[in-house]
PDB file of C-alpha atoms in Angstrom:
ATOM      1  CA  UNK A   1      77.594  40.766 -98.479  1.00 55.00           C
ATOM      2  CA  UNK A   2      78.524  44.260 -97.046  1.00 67.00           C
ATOM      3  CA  UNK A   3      76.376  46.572 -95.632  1.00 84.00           C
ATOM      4  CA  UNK A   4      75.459  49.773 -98.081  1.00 90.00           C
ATOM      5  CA  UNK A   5      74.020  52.575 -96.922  1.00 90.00           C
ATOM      6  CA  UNK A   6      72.273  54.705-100.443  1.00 91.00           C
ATOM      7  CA  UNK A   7      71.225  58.470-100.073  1.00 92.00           C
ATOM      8  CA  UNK A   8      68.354  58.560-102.706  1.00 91.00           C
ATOM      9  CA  UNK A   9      68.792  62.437-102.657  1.00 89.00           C
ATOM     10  CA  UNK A  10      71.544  64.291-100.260  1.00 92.00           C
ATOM     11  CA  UNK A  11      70.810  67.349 -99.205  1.00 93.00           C
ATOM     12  CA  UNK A  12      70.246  69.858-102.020  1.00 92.00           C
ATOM     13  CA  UNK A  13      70.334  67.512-104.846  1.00 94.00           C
ATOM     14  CA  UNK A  14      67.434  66.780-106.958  1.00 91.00           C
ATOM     15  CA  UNK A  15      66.308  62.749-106.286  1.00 86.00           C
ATOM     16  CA  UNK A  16      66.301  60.675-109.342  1.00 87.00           C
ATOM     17  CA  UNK A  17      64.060  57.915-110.350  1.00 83.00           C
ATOM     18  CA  UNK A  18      66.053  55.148-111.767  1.00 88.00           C
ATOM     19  CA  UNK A  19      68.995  55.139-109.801  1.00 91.00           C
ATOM     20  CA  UNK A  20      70.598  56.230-106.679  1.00 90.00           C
ATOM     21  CA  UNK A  21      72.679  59.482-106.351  1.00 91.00           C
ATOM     22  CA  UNK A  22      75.116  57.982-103.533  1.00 93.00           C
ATOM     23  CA  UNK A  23      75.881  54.446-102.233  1.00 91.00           C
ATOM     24  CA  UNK A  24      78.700  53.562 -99.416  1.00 86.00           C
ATOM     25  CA  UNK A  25      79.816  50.898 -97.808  1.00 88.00           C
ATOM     26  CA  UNK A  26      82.957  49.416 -95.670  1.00 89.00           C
ATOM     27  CA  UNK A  27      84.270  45.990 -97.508  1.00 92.00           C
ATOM     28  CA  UNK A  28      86.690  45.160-100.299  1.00 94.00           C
ATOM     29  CA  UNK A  29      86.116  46.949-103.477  1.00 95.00           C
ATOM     30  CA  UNK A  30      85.368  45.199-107.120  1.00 97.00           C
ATOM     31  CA  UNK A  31      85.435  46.331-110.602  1.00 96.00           C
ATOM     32  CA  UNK A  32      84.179  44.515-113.291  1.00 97.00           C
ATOM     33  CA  UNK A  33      85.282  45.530-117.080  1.00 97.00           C
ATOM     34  CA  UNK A  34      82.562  46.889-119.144  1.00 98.00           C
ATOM     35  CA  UNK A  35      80.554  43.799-120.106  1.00 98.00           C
ATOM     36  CA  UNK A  36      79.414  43.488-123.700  1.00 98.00           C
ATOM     37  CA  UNK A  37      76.765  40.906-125.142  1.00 98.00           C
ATOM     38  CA  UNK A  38      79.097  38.104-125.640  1.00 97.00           C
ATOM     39  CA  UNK A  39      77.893  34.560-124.756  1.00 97.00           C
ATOM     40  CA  UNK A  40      80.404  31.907-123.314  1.00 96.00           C
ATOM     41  CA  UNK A  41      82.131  31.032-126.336  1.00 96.00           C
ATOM     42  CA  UNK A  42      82.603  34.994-127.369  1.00 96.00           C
ATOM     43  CA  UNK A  43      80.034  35.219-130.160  1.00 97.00           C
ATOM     44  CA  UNK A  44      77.990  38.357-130.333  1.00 97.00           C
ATOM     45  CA  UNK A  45      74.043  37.795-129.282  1.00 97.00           C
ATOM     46  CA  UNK A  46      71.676  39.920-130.425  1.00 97.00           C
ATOM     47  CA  UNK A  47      72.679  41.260-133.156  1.00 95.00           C
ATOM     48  CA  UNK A  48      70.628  44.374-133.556  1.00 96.00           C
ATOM     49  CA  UNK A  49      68.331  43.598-130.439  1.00 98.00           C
ATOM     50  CA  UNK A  50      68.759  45.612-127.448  1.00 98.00           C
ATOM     51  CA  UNK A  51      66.789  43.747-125.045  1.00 98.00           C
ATOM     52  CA  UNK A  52      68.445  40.484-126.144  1.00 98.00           C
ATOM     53  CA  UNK A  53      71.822  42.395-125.173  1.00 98.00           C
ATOM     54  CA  UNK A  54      70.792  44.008-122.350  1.00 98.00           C
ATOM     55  CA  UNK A  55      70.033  40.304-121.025  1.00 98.00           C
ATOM     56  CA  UNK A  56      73.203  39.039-121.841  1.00 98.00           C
ATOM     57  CA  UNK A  57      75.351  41.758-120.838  1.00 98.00           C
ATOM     58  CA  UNK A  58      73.734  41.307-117.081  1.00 98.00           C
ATOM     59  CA  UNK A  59      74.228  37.649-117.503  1.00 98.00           C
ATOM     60  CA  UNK A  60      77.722  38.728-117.933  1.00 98.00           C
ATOM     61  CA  UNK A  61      77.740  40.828-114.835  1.00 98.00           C
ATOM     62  CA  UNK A  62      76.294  38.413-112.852  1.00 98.00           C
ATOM     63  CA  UNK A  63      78.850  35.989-113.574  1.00 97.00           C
ATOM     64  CA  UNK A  64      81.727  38.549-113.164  1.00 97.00           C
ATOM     65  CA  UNK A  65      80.709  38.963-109.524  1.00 97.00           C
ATOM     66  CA  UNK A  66      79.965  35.565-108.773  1.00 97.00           C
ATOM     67  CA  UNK A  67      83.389  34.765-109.532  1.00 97.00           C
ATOM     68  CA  UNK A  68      84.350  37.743-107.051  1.00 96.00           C
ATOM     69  CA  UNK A  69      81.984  36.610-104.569  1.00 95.00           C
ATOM     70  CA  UNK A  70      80.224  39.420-105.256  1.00 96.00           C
ATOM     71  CA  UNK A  71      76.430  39.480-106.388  1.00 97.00           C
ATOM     72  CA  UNK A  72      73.862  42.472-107.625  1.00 97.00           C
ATOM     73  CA  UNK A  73      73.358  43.379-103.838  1.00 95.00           C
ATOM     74  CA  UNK A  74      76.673  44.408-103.532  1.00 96.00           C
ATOM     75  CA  UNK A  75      77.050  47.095-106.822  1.00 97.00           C
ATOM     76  CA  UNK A  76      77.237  50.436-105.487  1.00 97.00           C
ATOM     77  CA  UNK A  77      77.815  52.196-109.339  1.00 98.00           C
ATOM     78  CA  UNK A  78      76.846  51.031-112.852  1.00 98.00           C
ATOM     79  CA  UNK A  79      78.317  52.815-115.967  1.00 98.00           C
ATOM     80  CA  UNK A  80      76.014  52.185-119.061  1.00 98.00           C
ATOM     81  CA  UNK A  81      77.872  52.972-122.808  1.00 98.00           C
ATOM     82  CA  UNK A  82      75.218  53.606-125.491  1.00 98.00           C
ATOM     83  CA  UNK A  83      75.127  54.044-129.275  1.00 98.00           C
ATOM     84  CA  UNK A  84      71.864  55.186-128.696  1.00 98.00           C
ATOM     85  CA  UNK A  85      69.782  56.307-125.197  1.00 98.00           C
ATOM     86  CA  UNK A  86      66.346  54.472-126.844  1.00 98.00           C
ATOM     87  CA  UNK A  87      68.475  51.203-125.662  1.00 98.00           C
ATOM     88  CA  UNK A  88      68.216  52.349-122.170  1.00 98.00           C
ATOM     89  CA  UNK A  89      64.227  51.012-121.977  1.00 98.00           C
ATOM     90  CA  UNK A  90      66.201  47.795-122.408  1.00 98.00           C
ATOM     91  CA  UNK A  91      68.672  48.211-119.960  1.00 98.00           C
ATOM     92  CA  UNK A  92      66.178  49.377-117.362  1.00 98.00           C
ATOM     93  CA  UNK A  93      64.095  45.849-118.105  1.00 98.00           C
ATOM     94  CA  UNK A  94      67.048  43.509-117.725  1.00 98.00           C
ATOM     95  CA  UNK A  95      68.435  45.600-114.433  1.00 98.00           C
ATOM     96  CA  UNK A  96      64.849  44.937-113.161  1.00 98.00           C
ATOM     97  CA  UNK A  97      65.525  41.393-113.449  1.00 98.00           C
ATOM     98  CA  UNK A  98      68.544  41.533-110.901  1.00 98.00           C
ATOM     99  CA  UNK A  99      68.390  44.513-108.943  1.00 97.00           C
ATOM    100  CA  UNK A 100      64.958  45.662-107.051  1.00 95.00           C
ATOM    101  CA  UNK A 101      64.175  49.175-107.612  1.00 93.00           C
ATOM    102  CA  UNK A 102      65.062  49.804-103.035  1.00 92.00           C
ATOM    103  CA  UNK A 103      68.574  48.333-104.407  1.00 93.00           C
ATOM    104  CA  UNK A 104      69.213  50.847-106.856  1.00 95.00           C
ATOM    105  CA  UNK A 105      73.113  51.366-106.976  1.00 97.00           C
ATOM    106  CA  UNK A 106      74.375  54.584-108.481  1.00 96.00           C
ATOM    107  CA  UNK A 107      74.809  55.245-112.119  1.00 97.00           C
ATOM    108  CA  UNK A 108      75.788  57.072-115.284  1.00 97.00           C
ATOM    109  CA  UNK A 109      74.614  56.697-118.896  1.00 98.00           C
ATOM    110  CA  UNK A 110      77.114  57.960-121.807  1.00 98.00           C
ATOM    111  CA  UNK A 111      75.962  57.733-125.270  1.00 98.00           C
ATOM    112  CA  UNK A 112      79.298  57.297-127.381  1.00 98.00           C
ATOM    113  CA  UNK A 113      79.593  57.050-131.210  1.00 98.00           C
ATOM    114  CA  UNK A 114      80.818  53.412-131.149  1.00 97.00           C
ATOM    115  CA  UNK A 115      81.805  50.431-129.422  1.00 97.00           C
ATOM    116  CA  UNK A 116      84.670  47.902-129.730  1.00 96.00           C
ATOM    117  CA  UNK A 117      82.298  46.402-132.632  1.00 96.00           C
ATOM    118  CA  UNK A 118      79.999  47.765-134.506  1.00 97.00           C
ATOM    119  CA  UNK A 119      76.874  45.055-133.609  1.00 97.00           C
ATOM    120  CA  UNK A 120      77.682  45.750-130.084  1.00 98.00           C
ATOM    121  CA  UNK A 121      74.731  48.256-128.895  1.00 98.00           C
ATOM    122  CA  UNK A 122      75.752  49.112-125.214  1.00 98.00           C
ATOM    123  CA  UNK A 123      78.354  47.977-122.802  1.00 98.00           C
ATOM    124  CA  UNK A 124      77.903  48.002-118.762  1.00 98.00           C
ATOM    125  CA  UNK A 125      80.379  48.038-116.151  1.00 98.00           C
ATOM    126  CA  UNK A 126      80.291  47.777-112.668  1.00 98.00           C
ATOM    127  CA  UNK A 127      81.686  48.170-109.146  1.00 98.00           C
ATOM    128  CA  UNK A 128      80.736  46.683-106.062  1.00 97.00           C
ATOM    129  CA  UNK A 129      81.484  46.142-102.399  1.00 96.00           C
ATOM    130  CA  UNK A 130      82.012  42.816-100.807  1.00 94.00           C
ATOM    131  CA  UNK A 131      82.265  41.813 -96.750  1.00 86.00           C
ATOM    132  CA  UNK A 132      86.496  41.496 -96.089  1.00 80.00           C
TER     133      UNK A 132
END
């Protein structure tokens, strides 16, 4: 794991409560494809169920950076794609599963129109920082 230094609130900029505005480290960098809620064989789960999703889709995260060596520690920036912000409760639950609220990584939310499928209700991606 590398070490990660996260500014909560720099200087001049307003600090948020359910993420952090800046995280840096030294290490080598990994990015993990948006993550959808796809089980192991590629079938959709929860099928209009965000919290069943959510679940998955950090399932599918976690396995992502297991197989870089990487682990929730190590995220410095989530990206979260919505069809609609009420899923974010959801997200928020299932990120409390893996990452304690001092880890907090930096983030963005986007609400978009659609995803690559239409029962798909949010997609996450995510980068992270590992020891060389």
């Amino acid at each position: 794991m590398s070490e990660l230094t996260r500014i909560p609130a720099p200087d001049g900029v307003a600090p948020a409560a359910q993420y952090t505005q800046v995280v840096l480290g030294t290490g080598r960098f990994v990015a993990v494809s948006g993550q959808l809620a796809l089980d192991e064989d590629g079938k959709p789960v929860g099928e209009g169920d965000a919290e069943a999703q959510a679940r998955q889709v950090f399932e599918n995260l976690r396995r992502c950076l297991a197989a870089a060596g990487a682990t929730f520690d190590d995220v410095v920036k989530l990206t979260f794609f919505v069809t609609d912000m009420a899923h974010m409760s959801a997200i928020r639950a299932a990120r409390a599963e893996h990452i304690p609220d001092d880890r907090l990584p930096a983030a963005s939310a986007v609400q978009v129109a659609a995803l690559v499928r239409p029962e798909f209700l949010m997609e996450i991606e995510a980068f992270a920082v590992v020891s060389p």
